[in-house]
Amino acid sequence: MTGTASAVHDLTASFEAVFDAYFGEIHRYVAQRLGPDDAEDVVAETFLAAYRRRDVYDPSRASVRTWLYGIATKLIGKHRRSEIRALKALRVADGDLSGHFDEQAAARVSAQALRPDLAKAIAGLNRGDRDVLLLVALAGLSHEEIAVALGIPYGTVGSRLSRARRKLRDALGGVNPVEDSRG
Amino acid sequence: MDELIRDLYGEPAADPGARERVRARLEQERVRPAAAHRARPPHPARRRLVGGLLLAGAGAALAVAYPALTSEPDSRPGQAVTVSGESILLAAATRAESGTAGGAFWHVKRQSAGRVTELWAARDGRAWSGAGGALSRTDRPFSLAGRSMSLAEIQALPDDPERLLSAVTALLPALPEGTRDGVMADALSGLLWSKPAPPGVRAAAYRALAGLGNVRYLGRTVDSLGRPGVGFAYDLRWPRASHRELIIDPDDGQVLASVTDGGSELVLEAGWTDREPRP
């Protein structure tokens, strides 16, 4: 990692490189949460905000990637209705398969069968909990990165995450057929 | 839980034009007077930088400063169409994981071209294979990625998808460019039924398959015995160009049949048993 001054210089000098490197994953994350229509606006706003605020970006605190996820997540928060609509769509996104899982045993273990309850439970989380949950699950950020991205204390990341996961587990009837070694 | 969430969200539909549209919008914003956003003192460097916002510039420096630009999900076209299949493979992984590996003998009975063949392998390394009423001893009866393997070697494979991919990669010979994914899919799917892979390894193989971009989901189907299942397919470009379709039973994660352009192979039995080897 280069020193602060030169890294900021790099960021401003090579914004194109930032765009090229991160457009794909930021767009994916936003499109997952908001659906494709709103995603484009929010992604454009994200990069624009990053560009405008490049002189306050502090590479000693966050990687560019973390920083962009933070901006995108805050902008997603202004589109709550889109997010809830996208989650409703996810409940039935793979509905064409549901006819196959007609046997109860299969339905019980099938990730397909859990979709409606899971989507509903995620929609029911409060925004802060959902942000942390999805930055872990979809973006793969560490607790430390999330704390920096959202500007919240490190301990808050853990408590939001465990609350969110507990609510989801409860919503799925306490049965989680997919073991998760990552906890 | 994270796996379920990722599965729920899936991959957004591919939108190849999005990148260029957003790029164009940023470019538009750039030509607007910067003062419209926030008054800034003129600054020689900034003027130059604003001018070069999205023009090719000194891009390399950032890539060096931030090398963590590894996984680019949008570099896997075709993902959007495999999402449904992924969820089935992941569910199958879960079933596989809870499978048992008890029994003294690994036994596979399969039917191909009207002929039933059997393979038995004992935990001590002895193995027998045969057809039509006769069994004969055989050594290192399994083959993975083109290598002969003993039962112990199969059992020692990693039960983590990433490490399993690495282990299989290490076994592969030097491959012509563009053939690796097909060979990998074939090696992983072979672990699902014809080999005594422990439940954890089978689960890892399912998860690794779900992560390959070249495994296509075909939907509901039946094998030639009329057993219902779901089909997955991939193309093989090495050692010769072919196509393989796997039919799996999503209820228990068992493979029912493997169909290639050369014919189909039906799995009549595959698993551990305490029965003694006999045809």
Coordinates of C-alpha atoms in Angstrom, one line a residue:
Chain A
M1 CA 0.0 0.0 0.0
T2 CA 1.4 3.4 -1.0
G3 CA 1.2 6.3 1.4
T4 CA -1.9 8.4 1.8
A5 CA -1.0 11.3 -0.4
S6 CA 0.1 9.2 -3.4
A7 CA -2.8 6.8 -3.0
V8 CA -5.3 9.7 -3.2
H9 CA -3.4 10.9 -6.2
D10 CA -3.7 7.5 -7.7
L11 CA -7.4 7.5 -7.1
T12 CA -8.0 10.8 -8.7
A13 CA -5.7 10.2 -11.5
S14 CA -7.1 6.8 -12.4
F15 CA -10.8 7.0 -11.8
E16 CA -11.3 5.1 -14.9
A17 CA -9.4 2.2 -13.5
V18 CA -11.6 2.3 -10.4
F19 CA -14.7 2.3 -12.6
D20 CA -13.4 -0.6 -14.7
A21 CA -12.3 -2.6 -11.7
Y22 CA -15.5 -2.3 -9.6
F23 CA -18.4 -1.5 -11.9
G24 CA -19.1 -5.2 -12.3
E25 CA -19.3 -6.2 -8.6
I26 CA -21.0 -3.0 -7.5
H27 CA -23.6 -3.2 -10.2
R28 CA -24.2 -6.9 -9.3
Y29 CA -24.7 -6.0 -5.6
V30 CA -27.0 -3.1 -6.3
A31 CA -29.0 -5.1 -9.0
Q32 CA -29.4 -8.0 -6.5
R33 CA -30.8 -5.7 -3.9
L34 CA -32.9 -3.3 -6.1
G35 CA -33.5 -5.1 -9.3
P36 CA -32.0 -4.1 -12.6
D37 CA -34.1 -1.0 -13.3
D38 CA -33.2 1.0 -10.3
A39 CA -29.7 -0.5 -10.2
E40 CA -28.4 1.5 -13.0
D41 CA -29.3 4.9 -11.5
V42 CA -27.9 3.9 -8.1
V43 CA -24.7 2.6 -9.5
A44 CA -24.2 5.8 -11.5
E45 CA -24.9 7.8 -8.4
T46 CA -22.4 5.7 -6.5
F47 CA -19.5 6.3 -8.8
L48 CA -20.4 9.9 -9.2
A49 CA -20.5 10.4 -5.5
A50 CA -17.1 8.5 -5.2
Y51 CA -15.7 10.7 -7.9
R52 CA -16.9 14.0 -6.3
R53 CA -15.7 12.9 -2.9
R54 CA -12.4 11.4 -4.0
D55 CA -10.4 14.1 -2.2
V56 CA -11.9 13.0 1.2
Y57 CA -11.3 9.4 0.5
D58 CA -8.8 8.0 3.0
P59 CA -7.1 4.9 1.8
S60 CA -5.6 4.3 5.3
R61 CA -9.1 3.5 6.5
A62 CA -10.8 1.7 3.7
S63 CA -10.0 0.1 0.4
V64 CA -11.6 1.6 -2.6
R65 CA -13.8 -1.5 -2.8
T66 CA -15.1 -1.1 0.8
W67 CA -15.6 2.6 0.2
L68 CA -17.7 2.0 -2.9
Y69 CA -19.8 -0.6 -1.1
G70 CA -20.4 1.8 1.7
I71 CA -21.6 4.5 -0.7
A72 CA -23.8 2.1 -2.7
T73 CA -25.3 0.7 0.5
K74 CA -26.2 4.2 1.7
L75 CA -27.8 5.0 -1.6
I76 CA -29.8 1.7 -1.6
G77 CA -31.2 2.9 1.7
K78 CA -33.0 5.7 -0.2
H79 CA -34.8 3.1 -2.3
R80 CA -36.5 1.0 0.3
R81 CA -39.6 0.5 -1.8
S82 CA -37.6 -0.8 -4.7
E83 CA -35.8 -3.2 -2.4
I84 CA -39.0 -4.5 -1.0
R85 CA -40.4 -5.0 -4.4
A86 CA -37.3 -6.8 -5.6
L87 CA -37.5 -9.1 -2.6
K88 CA -41.1 -9.9 -3.5
A89 CA -40.0 -10.8 -7.0
L90 CA -37.3 -13.1 -5.5
R91 CA -39.9 -15.1 -3.7
V92 CA -41.2 -16.5 -6.9
A93 CA -38.2 -16.0 -9.2
D94 CA -37.6 -19.7 -9.5
G95 CA -41.3 -20.6 -9.3
D96 CA -41.1 -22.6 -12.5
L97 CA -39.4 -25.3 -10.6
S98 CA -41.7 -25.5 -7.7
G99 CA -43.9 -28.1 -9.4
H100 CA -41.0 -30.5 -9.3
F101 CA -40.7 -30.6 -5.6
D102 CA -44.0 -32.1 -4.9
E103 CA -42.8 -34.6 -2.4
Q104 CA -42.7 -33.2 1.1
A105 CA -39.3 -34.6 2.0
A106 CA -37.8 -32.8 -0.9
A107 CA -39.7 -29.6 -0.3
R108 CA -38.4 -29.5 3.3
V109 CA -34.8 -29.6 2.3
S110 CA -35.0 -27.7 -0.9
A111 CA -33.6 -24.3 -0.9
Q112 CA -36.3 -23.5 -3.3
A113 CA -39.0 -24.1 -0.8
L114 CA -37.4 -21.6 1.6
R115 CA -37.4 -18.7 -0.8
P116 CA -40.7 -17.1 0.1
D117 CA -40.1 -17.2 3.9
L118 CA -36.5 -16.1 3.5
A119 CA -37.3 -13.2 1.2
K120 CA -40.1 -12.1 3.5
A121 CA -37.9 -12.2 6.5
I122 CA -35.2 -10.2 4.8
A123 CA -37.8 -7.6 3.8
G124 CA -38.9 -7.5 7.4
L125 CA -35.5 -6.7 8.9
N126 CA -34.7 -3.1 9.8
R127 CA -32.5 -1.4 7.3
G128 CA -29.3 -1.4 9.3
D129 CA -29.5 -5.1 10.0
R130 CA -30.3 -5.9 6.4
D131 CA -27.3 -3.8 5.2
V132 CA -24.9 -5.7 7.4
L133 CA -26.4 -9.1 6.6
L134 CA -26.2 -8.5 2.8
L135 CA -22.7 -6.9 2.9
V136 CA -21.6 -10.2 4.5
A137 CA -23.6 -12.6 2.3
L138 CA -23.6 -10.8 -1.1
A139 CA -20.5 -8.6 -1.0
G140 CA -18.3 -10.8 1.2
L141 CA -17.1 -7.9 3.3
S142 CA -15.4 -8.6 6.7
H143 CA -16.9 -7.1 9.9
E144 CA -14.1 -4.6 9.9
E145 CA -14.7 -3.5 6.4
I146 CA -18.5 -3.2 7.1
A147 CA -17.8 -1.0 10.1
V148 CA -15.8 1.3 8.0
A149 CA -18.1 1.2 5.0
L150 CA -21.2 2.1 7.1
G151 CA -19.4 4.3 9.6
I152 CA -20.6 2.2 12.6
P153 CA -18.6 0.7 15.5
Y154 CA -17.1 -2.7 15.0
G155 CA -19.2 -4.3 17.7
T156 CA -22.4 -3.0 16.2
V157 CA -21.6 -5.0 13.0
G158 CA -21.6 -8.2 15.0
S159 CA -24.7 -7.5 17.0
R160 CA -26.7 -6.5 13.9
L161 CA -25.5 -9.6 12.0
S162 CA -26.5 -12.0 14.8
R163 CA -29.9 -10.3 15.2
A164 CA -30.5 -10.5 11.5
R165 CA -29.5 -14.2 11.3
R166 CA -31.6 -15.1 14.3
K167 CA -34.6 -13.5 12.8
L168 CA -34.1 -15.4 9.5
R169 CA -33.6 -18.6 11.3
D170 CA -36.8 -18.1 13.3
A171 CA -38.6 -17.3 10.1
L172 CA -37.4 -20.5 8.5
G173 CA -38.8 -22.4 11.4
G174 CA -35.5 -23.0 13.1
V175 CA -34.5 -25.4 10.4
N176 CA -31.6 -24.6 8.3
P177 CA -30.9 -27.4 5.9
V178 CA -27.9 -25.7 4.4
E179 CA -25.1 -25.9 7.0
D180 CA -23.0 -22.9 7.1
S181 CA -19.5 -23.4 8.4
R182 CA -19.0 -19.6 8.2
G183 CA -21.4 -19.3 11.1
Chain B
M1 CA -27.3 -19.1 6.1
D2 CA -25.1 -17.0 3.8
E3 CA -25.3 -19.7 1.2
L4 CA -29.1 -19.6 1.3
I5 CA -29.2 -15.8 1.0
R6 CA -26.8 -15.9 -2.0
D7 CA -28.9 -18.5 -3.5
L8 CA -32.1 -16.5 -3.0
Y9 CA -30.6 -13.4 -4.6
G10 CA -29.0 -15.4 -7.4
E11 CA -27.2 -13.6 -10.2
P12 CA -28.9 -10.5 -11.7
A13 CA -29.8 -11.0 -15.3
A14 CA -26.9 -10.2 -17.5
D15 CA -27.1 -6.7 -18.9
P16 CA -24.1 -6.2 -21.2
G17 CA -25.1 -2.6 -22.0
A18 CA -25.2 -1.3 -18.4
R19 CA -21.5 -0.6 -18.1
E20 CA -21.4 1.5 -21.2
R21 CA -24.6 3.4 -20.3
V22 CA -23.4 4.2 -16.8
R23 CA -20.0 5.2 -18.3
A24 CA -21.8 7.6 -20.7
R25 CA -23.8 9.1 -17.8
L26 CA -20.6 9.7 -15.8
E27 CA -19.1 11.3 -18.8
Q28 CA -22.1 13.6 -19.2
E29 CA -21.8 14.6 -15.6
R30 CA -18.1 15.4 -16.2
V31 CA -18.8 18.0 -18.9
R32 CA -21.3 19.8 -16.6
P33 CA -19.6 22.6 -14.8
A34 CA -18.1 21.1 -11.6
A35 CA -19.3 24.2 -9.8
A36 CA -22.8 23.0 -10.2
H37 CA -22.0 20.4 -7.5
R38 CA -19.7 22.1 -5.2
A39 CA -17.6 25.3 -5.5
R40 CA -14.0 24.3 -5.7
P41 CA -11.0 26.5 -6.1
P42 CA -9.3 26.0 -9.4
H43 CA -6.5 23.6 -9.1
P44 CA -4.2 22.7 -12.0
A45 CA -4.1 19.1 -11.2
R46 CA -7.8 18.8 -10.6
R47 CA -8.6 20.4 -13.9
R48 CA -6.5 17.9 -15.7
L49 CA -8.0 15.1 -13.7
V50 CA -11.6 16.1 -14.2
G51 CA -10.8 16.3 -17.9
G52 CA -9.6 12.7 -17.7
L53 CA -12.3 11.3 -15.5
L54 CA -13.2 8.4 -17.7
L55 CA -10.5 8.6 -20.3
A56 CA -7.7 6.1 -20.3
G57 CA -5.1 7.5 -18.0
A58 CA -2.6 6.4 -15.4
G59 CA -4.7 3.5 -14.4
A60 CA -2.0 1.0 -13.5
A61 CA -1.1 2.8 -10.3
L62 CA -4.4 2.0 -8.6
A63 CA -4.4 -1.6 -9.7
V64 CA -1.1 -1.9 -7.9
A65 CA -2.2 0.0 -4.8
Y66 CA -5.4 -2.1 -4.6
P67 CA -4.6 -5.6 -5.8
A68 CA -7.8 -7.0 -4.3
L69 CA -9.7 -6.7 -7.5
T70 CA -10.0 -10.5 -7.7
S71 CA -13.5 -11.8 -8.1
E72 CA -15.4 -10.1 -10.8
P73 CA -18.8 -11.8 -10.9
D74 CA -19.7 -10.2 -14.2
S75 CA -16.8 -12.0 -15.9
R76 CA -18.9 -15.2 -15.8
P77 CA -21.4 -14.8 -18.5
G78 CA -24.2 -17.4 -18.5
Q79 CA -24.5 -17.2 -14.7
A80 CA -28.0 -15.8 -15.0
V81 CA -29.3 -18.9 -16.7
T82 CA -27.7 -21.3 -14.3
V83 CA -29.2 -19.9 -11.1
S84 CA -32.1 -22.4 -10.8
G85 CA -29.7 -25.2 -11.4
E86 CA -27.3 -23.8 -8.8
S87 CA -30.0 -24.0 -6.1
I88 CA -30.7 -27.6 -7.0
L89 CA -27.1 -28.5 -6.9
L90 CA -26.7 -26.7 -3.5
A91 CA -29.7 -28.5 -2.1
A92 CA -28.2 -31.8 -3.4
A93 CA -25.0 -30.9 -1.7
T94 CA -26.9 -30.6 1.6
R95 CA -28.5 -34.0 1.1
A96 CA -25.1 -35.5 0.1
E97 CA -23.6 -34.1 3.2
S98 CA -26.0 -36.0 5.5
G99 CA -25.4 -39.2 3.6
T100 CA -23.7 -42.1 5.3
A101 CA -20.4 -43.7 4.5
G102 CA -20.9 -46.9 6.5
G103 CA -20.5 -50.4 5.2
A104 CA -17.6 -52.7 4.3
F105 CA -17.8 -52.5 0.6
W106 CA -18.3 -49.8 -2.0
H107 CA -20.6 -51.2 -4.7
V108 CA -21.6 -49.7 -8.0
K109 CA -23.9 -51.5 -10.4
R110 CA -24.5 -49.8 -13.7
Q111 CA -26.1 -50.6 -17.0
S112 CA -24.7 -49.4 -20.3
A113 CA -25.5 -50.6 -23.8
G114 CA -27.8 -53.3 -22.3
R115 CA -24.9 -54.7 -20.2
V116 CA -24.8 -54.6 -16.4
T117 CA -21.4 -54.2 -14.9
E118 CA -20.4 -54.2 -11.2
L119 CA -17.6 -52.8 -9.2
W120 CA -16.8 -53.7 -5.6
A121 CA -14.1 -52.2 -3.5
A122 CA -13.2 -53.1 0.1
R123 CA -11.8 -50.7 2.6
D124 CA -8.5 -52.5 2.7
G125 CA -7.9 -51.7 -1.0
R126 CA -9.0 -55.0 -2.6
A127 CA -11.4 -54.5 -5.5
W128 CA -13.3 -56.6 -8.0
S129 CA -15.1 -55.8 -11.2
G130 CA -17.0 -57.8 -13.7
A131 CA -20.2 -58.4 -15.7
G132 CA -22.5 -61.2 -16.5
G133 CA -21.8 -63.4 -13.5
A134 CA -18.1 -63.2 -13.2
L135 CA -16.0 -60.9 -11.0
S136 CA -12.3 -60.6 -11.1
R137 CA -9.8 -58.8 -8.9
T138 CA -8.7 -55.4 -10.1
D139 CA -6.2 -52.8 -8.8
R140 CA -6.7 -49.1 -8.4
P141 CA -10.2 -49.3 -9.8
F142 CA -11.1 -45.6 -9.8
S143 CA -10.1 -42.9 -12.1
L144 CA -10.2 -39.2 -11.5
A145 CA -9.1 -36.6 -13.9
G146 CA -7.5 -39.3 -16.0
R147 CA -5.5 -40.8 -13.1
S148 CA -5.9 -44.2 -11.5
M149 CA -6.9 -43.8 -7.9
S150 CA -7.2 -46.2 -4.9
L151 CA -10.1 -46.1 -2.5
A152 CA -7.9 -44.4 0.1
E153 CA -6.9 -41.7 -2.3
I154 CA -10.5 -41.0 -3.2
Q155 CA -11.4 -40.9 0.5
A156 CA -8.6 -38.5 1.3
L157 CA -9.9 -35.8 -1.1
P158 CA -10.7 -32.4 0.5
D159 CA -14.3 -31.7 1.6
D160 CA -14.2 -28.1 0.9
P161 CA -15.2 -26.9 -2.7
E162 CA -12.2 -24.6 -3.2
R163 CA -9.7 -27.1 -2.0
L164 CA -11.3 -29.9 -3.9
L165 CA -11.0 -27.8 -7.1
S166 CA -7.3 -27.3 -6.3
A167 CA -6.8 -31.0 -5.7
V168 CA -8.5 -32.0 -8.9
T169 CA -6.6 -29.3 -10.8
A170 CA -3.3 -30.7 -9.4
L171 CA -4.3 -34.1 -10.9
L172 CA -5.1 -32.8 -14.4
P173 CA -2.5 -33.1 -17.1
A174 CA -1.6 -30.1 -19.1
L175 CA -4.7 -29.2 -21.0
P176 CA -5.3 -27.3 -24.3
E177 CA -6.6 -23.9 -23.7
G178 CA -10.4 -23.6 -23.2
T179 CA -10.9 -27.3 -22.2
R180 CA -10.4 -27.1 -18.5
D181 CA -13.9 -26.3 -17.4
G182 CA -15.4 -29.2 -19.2
V183 CA -12.8 -31.6 -17.8
M184 CA -13.3 -30.2 -14.3
A185 CA -17.1 -30.6 -14.5
D186 CA -16.6 -34.2 -15.7
A187 CA -14.1 -35.0 -12.9
L188 CA -16.4 -33.5 -10.2
S189 CA -19.5 -35.2 -11.5
G190 CA -17.6 -38.5 -11.5
L191 CA -17.1 -38.1 -7.8
L192 CA -20.8 -37.9 -7.3
W193 CA -21.7 -41.5 -8.1
S194 CA -19.0 -43.8 -9.5
K195 CA -16.5 -43.3 -6.8
P196 CA -16.6 -43.9 -3.0
A197 CA -16.2 -40.2 -2.1
P198 CA -17.2 -39.6 1.5
P199 CA -20.4 -37.5 2.0
G200 CA -18.4 -34.3 2.7
V201 CA -16.5 -34.7 -0.6
R202 CA -19.7 -35.4 -2.5
A203 CA -21.2 -32.3 -1.0
A204 CA -18.1 -30.3 -2.0
A205 CA -18.3 -31.7 -5.5
Y206 CA -21.9 -30.5 -5.8
R207 CA -21.0 -27.1 -4.5
A208 CA -18.0 -26.8 -6.8
L209 CA -20.2 -27.9 -9.7
A210 CA -22.7 -25.2 -8.8
G211 CA -19.9 -22.7 -9.0
L212 CA -18.7 -23.7 -12.5
G213 CA -20.0 -21.4 -15.2
N214 CA -20.3 -24.1 -17.8
V215 CA -22.8 -26.5 -16.2
R216 CA -26.2 -25.9 -17.7
Y217 CA -29.4 -26.7 -16.0
L218 CA -31.8 -28.6 -18.2
G219 CA -34.9 -28.9 -16.0
R220 CA -37.0 -31.9 -15.2
T221 CA -36.4 -35.0 -17.1
V222 CA -36.6 -38.8 -16.8
D223 CA -33.8 -41.3 -17.4
S224 CA -34.3 -44.2 -19.8
L225 CA -35.7 -46.4 -17.0
G226 CA -38.4 -43.7 -16.5
R227 CA -37.0 -42.5 -13.2
P228 CA -37.7 -38.8 -12.7
G229 CA -34.8 -36.4 -12.0
V230 CA -33.3 -33.1 -13.0
G231 CA -30.8 -32.8 -15.8
F232 CA -27.5 -30.9 -16.0
A233 CA -25.2 -30.8 -19.0
Y234 CA -21.8 -29.6 -20.0
D235 CA -19.6 -29.8 -23.0
L236 CA -16.3 -31.7 -23.0
R237 CA -13.7 -30.5 -25.5
W238 CA -11.0 -32.8 -24.3
P239 CA -9.8 -35.5 -24.9
R240 CA -12.4 -35.4 -27.6
A241 CA -15.4 -33.1 -28.2
S242 CA -18.5 -34.5 -26.6
H243 CA -21.4 -33.6 -24.4
R244 CA -22.5 -35.1 -21.1
E245 CA -25.8 -34.9 -19.4
L246 CA -26.2 -36.0 -15.8
I247 CA -29.6 -36.8 -14.4
I248 CA -29.7 -36.5 -10.6
D249 CA -32.4 -37.3 -8.1
P250 CA -32.8 -34.0 -6.2
D251 CA -34.5 -35.9 -3.3
D252 CA -31.3 -37.6 -2.3
G253 CA -28.6 -36.1 -4.4
Q254 CA -27.9 -39.5 -6.1
V255 CA -26.9 -39.6 -9.8
L256 CA -29.4 -41.7 -11.8
A257 CA -27.8 -41.6 -15.2
S258 CA -25.1 -40.2 -17.3
V259 CA -25.9 -39.6 -21.0
T260 CA -23.3 -38.8 -23.6
D261 CA -23.5 -38.8 -27.4
G262 CA -22.0 -42.2 -27.1
G263 CA -25.0 -43.6 -25.2
S264 CA -26.3 -43.6 -21.7
E265 CA -25.1 -45.2 -18.5
L266 CA -27.6 -45.9 -15.9
V267 CA -26.7 -46.1 -12.2
L268 CA -28.7 -49.0 -10.8
E269 CA -26.9 -49.0 -7.4
A270 CA -24.1 -46.9 -6.0
G271 CA -23.2 -46.9 -2.3
W272 CA -21.7 -48.6 0.7
T273 CA -23.0 -52.0 1.7
D274 CA -22.1 -54.9 4.0
R275 CA -23.1 -57.4 1.4
E276 CA -20.2 -59.6 0.2
P277 CA -19.0 -59.0 -3.3
R278 CA -20.8 -61.4 -5.7
P279 CA -22.2 -60.8 -9.1

